[in-house]
JSON list of C-alpha atoms in Angstrom, two decimals:
[
{"chain": "Q", "resi": 22, "resn": "MET", "atom": "CA", "xyz": [-115.26, 79.46, 49.03]},
{"chain": "Q", "resi": 23, "resn": "LYS", "atom": "CA", "xyz": [-118.75, 81.05, 48.32]},
{"chain": "Q", "resi": 24, "resn": "LYS", "atom": "CA", "xyz": [-119.77, 83.96, 50.45]},
{"chain": "Q", "resi": 25, "resn": "MET", "atom": "CA", "xyz": [-123.69, 83.94, 50.15]},
{"chain": "Q", "resi": 26, "resn": "VAL", "atom": "CA", "xyz": [-126.56, 85.16, 52.23]},
{"chain": "Q", "resi": 27, "resn": "LEU", "atom": "CA", "xyz": [-129.89, 83.76, 51.06]},
{"chain": "Q", "resi": 28, "resn": "ALA", "atom": "CA", "xyz": [-132.84, 85.58, 52.75]},
{"chain": "Q", "resi": 29, "resn": "SER", "atom": "CA", "xyz": [-136.40, 84.52, 52.35]},
{"chain": "Q", "resi": 30, "resn": "THR", "atom": "CA", "xyz": [-137.69, 88.13, 52.21]},
{"chain": "Q", "resi": 31, "resn": "SER", "atom": "CA", "xyz": [-136.35, 91.72, 51.85]},
{"chain": "Q", "resi": 32, "resn": "THR", "atom": "CA", "xyz": [-138.89, 93.20, 54.37]},
{"chain": "Q", "resi": 33, "resn": "ILE", "atom": "CA", "xyz": [-140.29, 92.01, 57.55]},
{"chain": "Q", "resi": 34, "resn": "TYR", "atom": "CA", "xyz": [-143.42, 93.20, 59.32]},
{"chain": "Q", "resi": 35, "resn": "GLY", "atom": "CA", "xyz": [-142.83, 96.50, 61.07]},
{"chain": "Q", "resi": 36, "resn": "SER", "atom": "CA", "xyz": [-139.52, 97.32, 59.30]},
{"chain": "Q", "resi": 37, "resn": "LYS", "atom": "CA", "xyz": [-138.36, 99.05, 56.18]},
{"chain": "Q", "resi": 38, "resn": "TYR", "atom": "CA", "xyz": [-136.93, 97.50, 53.11]},
{"chain": "Q", "resi": 39, "resn": "LEU", "atom": "CA", "xyz": [-133.83, 95.27, 54.07]},
{"chain": "Q", "resi": 40, "resn": "GLU", "atom": "CA", "xyz": [-133.65, 97.01, 57.40]},
{"chain": "Q", "resi": 41, "resn": "TYR", "atom": "CA", "xyz": [-133.56, 93.67, 59.34]},
{"chain": "Q", "resi": 42, "resn": "LEU", "atom": "CA", "xyz": [-130.50, 92.72, 57.11]},
{"chain": "Q", "resi": 43, "resn": "PHE", "atom": "CA", "xyz": [-128.59, 95.80, 57.67]},
{"chain": "Q", "resi": 44, "resn": "PRO", "atom": "CA", "xyz": [-125.91, 94.20, 59.97]},
{"chain": "Q", "resi": 45, "resn": "VAL", "atom": "CA", "xyz": [-125.56, 91.17, 57.66]},
{"chain": "Q", "resi": 46, "resn": "ILE", "atom": "CA", "xyz": [-125.26, 93.45, 54.53]},
{"chain": "Q", "resi": 47, "resn": "LYS", "atom": "CA", "xyz": [-122.57, 95.59, 56.31]},
{"chain": "Q", "resi": 48, "resn": "ASN", "atom": "CA", "xyz": [-120.53, 92.44, 57.12]},
{"chain": "Q", "resi": 49, "resn": "LEU", "atom": "CA", "xyz": [-121.04, 90.73, 53.78]},
{"chain": "Q", "resi": 50, "resn": "PHE", "atom": "CA", "xyz": [-120.06, 93.75, 51.71]},
{"chain": "Q", "resi": 51, "resn": "SER", "atom": "CA", "xyz": [-117.51, 95.20, 54.09]},
{"chain": "Q", "resi": 52, "resn": "ASN", "atom": "CA", "xyz": [-114.83, 95.07, 51.35]},
{"chain": "Q", "resi": 53, "resn": "SER", "atom": "CA", "xyz": [-116.95, 95.74, 48.50]},
{"chain": "Q", "resi": 54, "resn": "LYS", "atom": "CA", "xyz": [-116.88, 99.03, 46.58]},
{"chain": "Q", "resi": 55, "resn": "ASN", "atom": "CA", "xyz": [-118.62, 97.94, 43.34]},
{"chain": "Q", "resi": 56, "resn": "ILE", "atom": "CA", "xyz": [-121.84, 96.11, 44.26]},
{"chain": "Q", "resi": 57, "resn": "LEU", "atom": "CA", "xyz": [-123.97, 94.97, 41.33]},
{"chain": "Q", "resi": 58, "resn": "PHE", "atom": "CA", "xyz": [-127.67, 95.03, 41.79]},
{"chain": "Q", "resi": 59, "resn": "ILE", "atom": "CA", "xyz": [-129.71, 92.89, 39.50]},
{"chain": "Q", "resi": 60, "resn": "PRO", "atom": "CA", "xyz": [-133.23, 94.28, 39.23]},
{"chain": "Q", "resi": 61, "resn": "TYR", "atom": "CA", "xyz": [-134.76, 91.65, 36.78]},
{"chain": "Q", "resi": 62, "resn": "ALA", "atom": "CA", "xyz": [-137.38, 90.10, 39.21]},
{"chain": "Q", "resi": 63, "resn": "ARG", "atom": "CA", "xyz": [-139.22, 93.56, 39.17]},
{"chain": "Q", "resi": 64, "resn": "PRO", "atom": "CA", "xyz": [-141.63, 93.51, 42.21]},
{"chain": "Q", "resi": 65, "resn": "ASN", "atom": "CA", "xyz": [-144.94, 95.04, 41.65]},
{"chain": "Q", "resi": 66, "resn": "GLY", "atom": "CA", "xyz": [-143.77, 95.83, 38.02]},
{"chain": "Q", "resi": 67, "resn": "LEU", "atom": "CA", "xyz": [-141.22, 98.33, 38.98]},
{"chain": "Q", "resi": 68, "resn": "SER", "atom": "CA", "xyz": [-138.88, 99.41, 36.25]},
{"chain": "Q", "resi": 69, "resn": "HIS", "atom": "CA", "xyz": [-135.21, 98.38, 36.50]},
{"chain": "Q", "resi": 70, "resn": "LYS", "atom": "CA", "xyz": [-134.31, 101.95, 37.31]},
{"chain": "Q", "resi": 71, "resn": "SER", "atom": "CA", "xyz": [-136.82, 102.41, 39.97]},
{"chain": "Q", "resi": 72, "resn": "TYR", "atom": "CA", "xyz": [-135.92, 99.19, 41.67]},
{"chain": "Q", "resi": 73, "resn": "THR", "atom": "CA", "xyz": [-132.08, 100.06, 41.33]},
{"chain": "Q", "resi": 74, "resn": "ASP", "atom": "CA", "xyz": [-132.83, 103.41, 42.76]},
{"chain": "Q", "resi": 75, "resn": "LEU", "atom": "CA", "xyz": [-134.67, 101.85, 45.72]},
{"chain": "Q", "resi": 76, "resn": "VAL", "atom": "CA", "xyz": [-131.85, 99.60, 46.56]},
{"chain": "Q", "resi": 77, "resn": "ASN", "atom": "CA", "xyz": [-129.26, 102.36, 46.12]},
{"chain": "Q", "resi": 78, "resn": "ASP", "atom": "CA", "xyz": [-131.18, 104.60, 48.52]},
{"chain": "Q", "resi": 79, "resn": "THR", "atom": "CA", "xyz": [-131.42, 101.77, 51.04]},
{"chain": "Q", "resi": 80, "resn": "PHE", "atom": "CA", "xyz": [-127.76, 100.85, 50.77]},
{"chain": "Q", "resi": 81, "resn": "GLY", "atom": "CA", "xyz": [-126.90, 104.58, 51.19]},
{"chain": "Q", "resi": 82, "resn": "GLN", "atom": "CA", "xyz": [-128.15, 104.35, 54.69]},
{"chain": "Q", "resi": 83, "resn": "LEU", "atom": "CA", "xyz": [-125.10, 102.04, 55.26]},
{"chain": "Q", "resi": 84, "resn": "ASN", "atom": "CA", "xyz": [-122.83, 104.31, 53.38]},
{"chain": "Q", "resi": 85, "resn": "MET", "atom": "CA", "xyz": [-122.72, 102.02, 50.50]},
{"chain": "Q", "resi": 86, "resn": "SER", "atom": "CA", "xyz": [-123.84, 102.18, 46.91]},
{"chain": "Q", "resi": 87, "resn": "VAL", "atom": "CA", "xyz": [-124.90, 99.69, 44.20]},
{"chain": "Q", "resi": 88, "resn": "PHE", "atom": "CA", "xyz": [-124.87, 100.09, 40.46]},
{"chain": "Q", "resi": 89, "resn": "GLY", "atom": "CA", "xyz": [-127.53, 98.34, 38.33]},
{"chain": "Q", "resi": 90, "resn": "ILE", "atom": "CA", "xyz": [-126.68, 95.75, 35.79]},
{"chain": "Q", "resi": 91, "resn": "ASP", "atom": "CA", "xyz": [-128.27, 97.92, 33.11]},
{"chain": "Q", "resi": 92, "resn": "ASP", "atom": "CA", "xyz": [-126.33, 101.07, 34.11]},
{"chain": "Q", "resi": 93, "resn": "PHE", "atom": "CA", "xyz": [-123.54, 100.48, 31.47]},
{"chain": "Q", "resi": 94, "resn": "ASN", "atom": "CA", "xyz": [-123.81, 98.84, 28.04]},
{"chain": "Q", "resi": 95, "resn": "ASP", "atom": "CA", "xyz": [-122.56, 95.40, 28.85]},
{"chain": "Q", "resi": 96, "resn": "PRO", "atom": "CA", "xyz": [-124.27, 93.28, 31.52]},
{"chain": "Q", "resi": 97, "resn": "ILE", "atom": "CA", "xyz": [-121.44, 90.62, 31.38]},
{"chain": "Q", "resi": 98, "resn": "GLU", "atom": "CA", "xyz": [-118.75, 93.29, 31.85]},
{"chain": "Q", "resi": 99, "resn": "ASN", "atom": "CA", "xyz": [-120.71, 94.57, 34.78]},
{"chain": "Q", "resi": 100, "resn": "ILE", "atom": "CA", "xyz": [-120.61, 91.28, 36.37]},
{"chain": "Q", "resi": 101, "resn": "ASN", "atom": "CA", "xyz": [-116.98, 90.97, 35.76]},
{"chain": "Q", "resi": 102, "resn": "ARG", "atom": "CA", "xyz": [-116.07, 94.32, 37.28]},
{"chain": "Q", "resi": 103, "resn": "CYS", "atom": "CA", "xyz": [-118.29, 93.97, 40.42]},
{"chain": "Q", "resi": 104, "resn": "ASP", "atom": "CA", "xyz": [-116.96, 92.95, 43.89]},
{"chain": "Q", "resi": 105, "resn": "GLY", "atom": "CA", "xyz": [-120.34, 92.24, 45.38]},
{"chain": "Q", "resi": 106, "resn": "ILE", "atom": "CA", "xyz": [-123.69, 91.09, 43.86]},
{"chain": "Q", "resi": 107, "resn": "PHE", "atom": "CA", "xyz": [-127.24, 91.50, 45.16]},
{"chain": "Q", "resi": 108, "resn": "ILE", "atom": "CA", "xyz": [-130.33, 89.99, 43.34]},
{"chain": "Q", "resi": 109, "resn": "GLY", "atom": "CA", "xyz": [-133.46, 91.08, 44.82]},
{"chain": "Q", "resi": 110, "resn": "GLY", "atom": "CA", "xyz": [-136.97, 89.68, 45.05]},
{"chain": "Q", "resi": 111, "resn": "GLY", "atom": "CA", "xyz": [-139.92, 89.77, 42.72]},
{"chain": "Q", "resi": 112, "resn": "ASN", "atom": "CA", "xyz": [-140.95, 87.25, 40.31]},
{"chain": "Q", "resi": 113, "resn": "SER", "atom": "CA", "xyz": [-138.76, 84.16, 39.98]},
{"chain": "Q", "resi": 114, "resn": "PHE", "atom": "CA", "xyz": [-140.00, 83.42, 36.48]},
{"chain": "Q", "resi": 115, "resn": "LEU", "atom": "CA", "xyz": [-139.20, 86.85, 35.27]},
{"chain": "Q", "resi": 116, "resn": "LEU", "atom": "CA", "xyz": [-135.92, 86.95, 37.03]},
{"chain": "Q", "resi": 117, "resn": "LEU", "atom": "CA", "xyz": [-134.76, 83.58, 35.52]},
{"chain": "Q", "resi": 118, "resn": "ASP", "atom": "CA", "xyz": [-136.21, 84.34, 32.09]},
{"chain": "Q", "resi": 119, "resn": "SER", "atom": "CA", "xyz": [-134.28, 87.68, 31.90]},
{"chain": "Q", "resi": 120, "resn": "ILE", "atom": "CA", "xyz": [-131.07, 86.19, 33.19]},
{"chain": "Q", "resi": 121, "resn": "GLN", "atom": "CA", "xyz": [-131.29, 83.32, 30.61]},
{"chain": "Q", "resi": 122, "resn": "LYS", "atom": "CA", "xyz": [-132.10, 85.69, 27.69]},
{"chain": "Q", "resi": 123, "resn": "CYS", "atom": "CA", "xyz": [-129.14, 87.91, 28.63]},
{"chain": "Q", "resi": 124, "resn": "ASN", "atom": "CA", "xyz": [-126.81, 84.90, 28.86]},
{"chain": "Q", "resi": 125, "resn": "LEU", "atom": "CA", "xyz": [-125.93, 85.64, 32.43]},
{"chain": "Q", "resi": 126, "resn": "ILE", "atom": "CA", "xyz": [-126.24, 82.15, 34.17]},
{"chain": "Q", "resi": 127, "resn": "ARG", "atom": "CA", "xyz": [-122.49, 81.24, 33.74]},
{"chain": "Q", "resi": 128, "resn": "PRO", "atom": "CA", "xyz": [-121.05, 84.79, 34.37]},
{"chain": "Q", "resi": 129, "resn": "ILE", "atom": "CA", "xyz": [-123.02, 85.08, 37.68]},
{"chain": "Q", "resi": 130, "resn": "LYS", "atom": "CA", "xyz": [-122.30, 81.53, 38.75]},
{"chain": "Q", "resi": 131, "resn": "LYS", "atom": "CA", "xyz": [-118.58, 81.88, 37.96]},
{"chain": "Q", "resi": 132, "resn": "LYS", "atom": "CA", "xyz": [-118.42, 85.23, 39.88]},
{"chain": "Q", "resi": 133, "resn": "ILE", "atom": "CA", "xyz": [-120.16, 83.91, 43.02]},
{"chain": "Q", "resi": 134, "resn": "ASN", "atom": "CA", "xyz": [-118.24, 80.57, 42.90]},
{"chain": "Q", "resi": 135, "resn": "SER", "atom": "CA", "xyz": [-114.96, 82.71, 42.89]},
{"chain": "Q", "resi": 136, "resn": "GLY", "atom": "CA", "xyz": [-115.89, 84.13, 46.32]},
{"chain": "Q", "resi": 137, "resn": "THR", "atom": "CA", "xyz": [-117.63, 87.40, 45.34]},
{"chain": "Q", "resi": 138, "resn": "PRO", "atom": "CA", "xyz": [-119.93, 88.25, 48.19]},
{"chain": "Q", "resi": 139, "resn": "PHE", "atom": "CA", "xyz": [-123.64, 87.59, 47.11]},
{"chain": "Q", "resi": 140, "resn": "LEU", "atom": "CA", "xyz": [-126.91, 88.65, 48.71]},
{"chain": "Q", "resi": 141, "resn": "GLY", "atom": "CA", "xyz": [-130.22, 87.15, 47.51]},
{"chain": "Q", "resi": 142, "resn": "THR", "atom": "CA", "xyz": [-133.69, 87.99, 48.76]},
{"chain": "Q", "resi": 143, "resn": "SER", "atom": "CA", "xyz": [-136.86, 86.05, 47.93]},
{"chain": "Q", "resi": 144, "resn": "ALA", "atom": "CA", "xyz": [-136.65, 85.38, 44.22]},
{"chain": "Q", "resi": 145, "resn": "GLY", "atom": "CA", "xyz": [-132.83, 86.23, 44.20]},
{"chain": "Q", "resi": 146, "resn": "THR", "atom": "CA", "xyz": [-132.60, 83.41, 46.73]},
{"chain": "Q", "resi": 147, "resn": "ASN", "atom": "CA", "xyz": [-134.90, 81.10, 44.74]},
{"chain": "Q", "resi": 148, "resn": "ILE", "atom": "CA", "xyz": [-132.66, 81.11, 41.77]},
{"chain": "Q", "resi": 149, "resn": "CYS", "atom": "CA", "xyz": [-129.59, 79.95, 43.70]},
{"chain": "Q", "resi": 150, "resn": "GLY", "atom": "CA", "xyz": [-130.94, 76.47, 43.94]},
{"chain": "Q", "resi": 151, "resn": "THR", "atom": "CA", "xyz": [-130.97, 73.87, 41.32]},
{"chain": "Q", "resi": 152, "resn": "SER", "atom": "CA", "xyz": [-134.26, 75.05, 39.91]},
{"chain": "Q", "resi": 153, "resn": "ILE", "atom": "CA", "xyz": [-137.06, 77.48, 40.48]},
{"chain": "Q", "resi": 154, "resn": "GLY", "atom": "CA", "xyz": [-139.61, 74.36, 40.54]},
{"chain": "Q", "resi": 155, "resn": "THR", "atom": "CA", "xyz": [-140.57, 75.09, 44.27]},
{"chain": "Q", "resi": 156, "resn": "THR", "atom": "CA", "xyz": [-141.51, 78.81, 43.83]},
{"chain": "Q", "resi": 157, "resn": "ASN", "atom": "CA", "xyz": [-144.76, 80.09, 44.77]},
{"chain": "Q", "resi": 158, "resn": "ASP", "atom": "CA", "xyz": [-144.67, 82.73, 42.04]},
{"chain": "Q", "resi": 159, "resn": "MET", "atom": "CA", "xyz": [-147.11, 83.21, 39.12]},
{"chain": "Q", "resi": 160, "resn": "PRO", "atom": "CA", "xyz": [-145.54, 82.08, 35.85]},
{"chain": "Q", "resi": 161, "resn": "ILE", "atom": "CA", "xyz": [-146.03, 85.42, 34.05]},
{"chain": "Q", "resi": 162, "resn": "VAL", "atom": "CA", "xyz": [-143.43, 84.63, 31.58]},
{"chain": "Q", "resi": 163, "resn": "HIS", "atom": "CA", "xyz": [-141.78, 81.15, 30.76]},
{"chain": "Q", "resi": 164, "resn": "PRO", "atom": "CA", "xyz": [-138.17, 80.76, 30.84]},
{"chain": "Q", "resi": 165, "resn": "SER", "atom": "CA", "xyz": [-136.57, 78.23, 28.48]},
{"chain": "Q", "resi": 166, "resn": "SER", "atom": "CA", "xyz": [-135.77, 75.97, 31.46]},
{"chain": "Q", "resi": 167, "resn": "LEU", "atom": "CA", "xyz": [-136.52, 76.08, 35.14]},
{"chain": "Q", "resi": 168, "resn": "LYS", "atom": "CA", "xyz": [-132.99, 75.17, 35.97]},
{"chain": "Q", "resi": 169, "resn": "SER", "atom": "CA", "xyz": [-131.29, 77.94, 37.79]},
{"chain": "Q", "resi": 170, "resn": "LEU", "atom": "CA", "xyz": [-127.93, 78.97, 39.02]},
{"chain": "Q", "resi": 171, "resn": "ASN", "atom": "CA", "xyz": [-127.39, 75.68, 41.04]},
{"chain": "Q", "resi": 172, "resn": "LEU", "atom": "CA", "xyz": [-125.18, 77.31, 43.61]},
{"chain": "Q", "resi": 173, "resn": "ILE", "atom": "CA", "xyz": [-126.59, 75.19, 46.29]},
{"chain": "Q", "resi": 174, "resn": "PRO", "atom": "CA", "xyz": [-127.62, 71.46, 45.74]},
{"chain": "Q", "resi": 175, "resn": "PHE", "atom": "CA", "xyz": [-131.38, 72.07, 46.80]},
{"chain": "Q", "resi": 176, "resn": "ASN", "atom": "CA", "xyz": [-134.22, 74.32, 46.29]},
{"chain": "Q", "resi": 177, "resn": "ILE", "atom": "CA", "xyz": [-135.46, 77.01, 48.63]},
{"chain": "Q", "resi": 178, "resn": "ASN", "atom": "CA", "xyz": [-139.25, 77.94, 48.96]},
{"chain": "Q", "resi": 179, "resn": "PRO", "atom": "CA", "xyz": [-138.90, 81.66, 50.03]},
{"chain": "Q", "resi": 180, "resn": "HIS", "atom": "CA", "xyz": [-141.64, 82.90, 52.44]},
{"chain": "Q", "resi": 181, "resn": "TYR", "atom": "CA", "xyz": [-142.24, 79.42, 53.50]},
{"chain": "Q", "resi": 182, "resn": "ILE", "atom": "CA", "xyz": [-144.17, 79.12, 56.74]},
{"chain": "Q", "resi": 183, "resn": "ASP", "atom": "CA", "xyz": [-145.24, 76.00, 58.62]},
{"chain": "Q", "resi": 184, "resn": "PRO", "atom": "CA", "xyz": [-149.07, 75.30, 58.68]},
{"chain": "Q", "resi": 185, "resn": "ILE", "atom": "CA", "xyz": [-150.87, 76.98, 61.33]},
{"chain": "Q", "resi": 186, "resn": "LYS", "atom": "CA", "xyz": [-152.51, 74.37, 63.62]},
{"chain": "Q", "resi": 187, "resn": "GLY", "atom": "CA", "xyz": [-156.26, 74.58, 63.77]},
{"chain": "Q", "resi": 188, "resn": "ASN", "atom": "CA", "xyz": [-156.42, 76.77, 60.50]},
{"chain": "Q", "resi": 189, "resn": "LYS", "atom": "CA", "xyz": [-159.42, 75.91, 58.50]},
{"chain": "Q", "resi": 190, "resn": "HIS", "atom": "CA", "xyz": [-157.95, 76.53, 55.06]},
{"chain": "Q", "resi": 191, "resn": "MET", "atom": "CA", "xyz": [-158.91, 73.65, 52.89]},
{"chain": "Q", "resi": 192, "resn": "GLY", "atom": "CA", "xyz": [-156.48, 74.24, 49.90]},
{"chain": "Q", "resi": 193, "resn": "GLU", "atom": "CA", "xyz": [-153.08, 72.89, 49.40]},
{"chain": "Q", "resi": 194, "resn": "SER", "atom": "CA", "xyz": [-150.31, 74.21, 51.66]},
{"chain": "Q", "resi": 195, "resn": "ARG", "atom": "CA", "xyz": [-146.81, 75.06, 50.62]},
{"chain": "Q", "resi": 196, "resn": "GLU", "atom": "CA", "xyz": [-145.84, 71.94, 52.60]},
{"chain": "Q", "resi": 197, "resn": "ILE", "atom": "CA", "xyz": [-148.11, 69.80, 50.37]},
{"chain": "Q", "resi": 198, "resn": "ARG", "atom": "CA", "xyz": [-146.81, 71.58, 47.24]},
{"chain": "Q", "resi": 199, "resn": "ILE", "atom": "CA", "xyz": [-143.18, 70.83, 48.08]},
{"chain": "Q", "resi": 200, "resn": "LYS", "atom": "CA", "xyz": [-144.01, 67.17, 48.87]},
{"chain": "Q", "resi": 201, "resn": "GLU", "atom": "CA", "xyz": [-145.75, 67.05, 45.40]},
{"chain": "Q", "resi": 202, "resn": "PHE", "atom": "CA", "xyz": [-142.56, 68.43, 43.82]},
{"chain": "Q", "resi": 203, "resn": "HIS", "atom": "CA", "xyz": [-140.26, 65.94, 45.45]},
{"chain": "Q", "resi": 204, "resn": "LYS", "atom": "CA", "xyz": [-142.53, 63.02, 44.45]},
{"chain": "Q", "resi": 205, "resn": "PHE", "atom": "CA", "xyz": [-141.93, 63.82, 40.73]},
{"chain": "Q", "resi": 206, "resn": "ASN", "atom": "CA", "xyz": [-138.53, 65.53, 40.91]},
{"chain": "Q", "resi": 207, "resn": "ASP", "atom": "CA", "xyz": [-136.23, 63.34, 43.24]}
]
């Protein structure tokens, strides 16, 4: 059975990074000693090391630690040896492209399907669907395919908010963009 928490965001207004998820993280990873962090989405262009350090410092507040997928030579071996996985937010195109280029789709999917606890935030949640076709991210790189981990049988649009009644915005809303996606992809 899968043990997954798919969060829309890592930070909510008025709180620190992941703070609102602390009770969930403690519960999800309560039996995990080797939590793997996959930093490939690189928010704001952070280096893999800087992003991993941020996550490790944050998990440290919960008396937990993570290791980065790049901390040792073989990313697939790192997936095999972990007992928890966290994929953070950033750019979904960059994340998926990196995972594809490193041939990590199958190992990640196999590990999560075997019951390894998984936390995804934003882009890390987005790649759990059938594709990243409903992301709002800028395509800063072009993955070989938009098909993603397919751990759930639908797509998620992280950070989605319902249209605000009375808003004078004349552009397309996320709701409209998602309807467009379904028109051509169902």
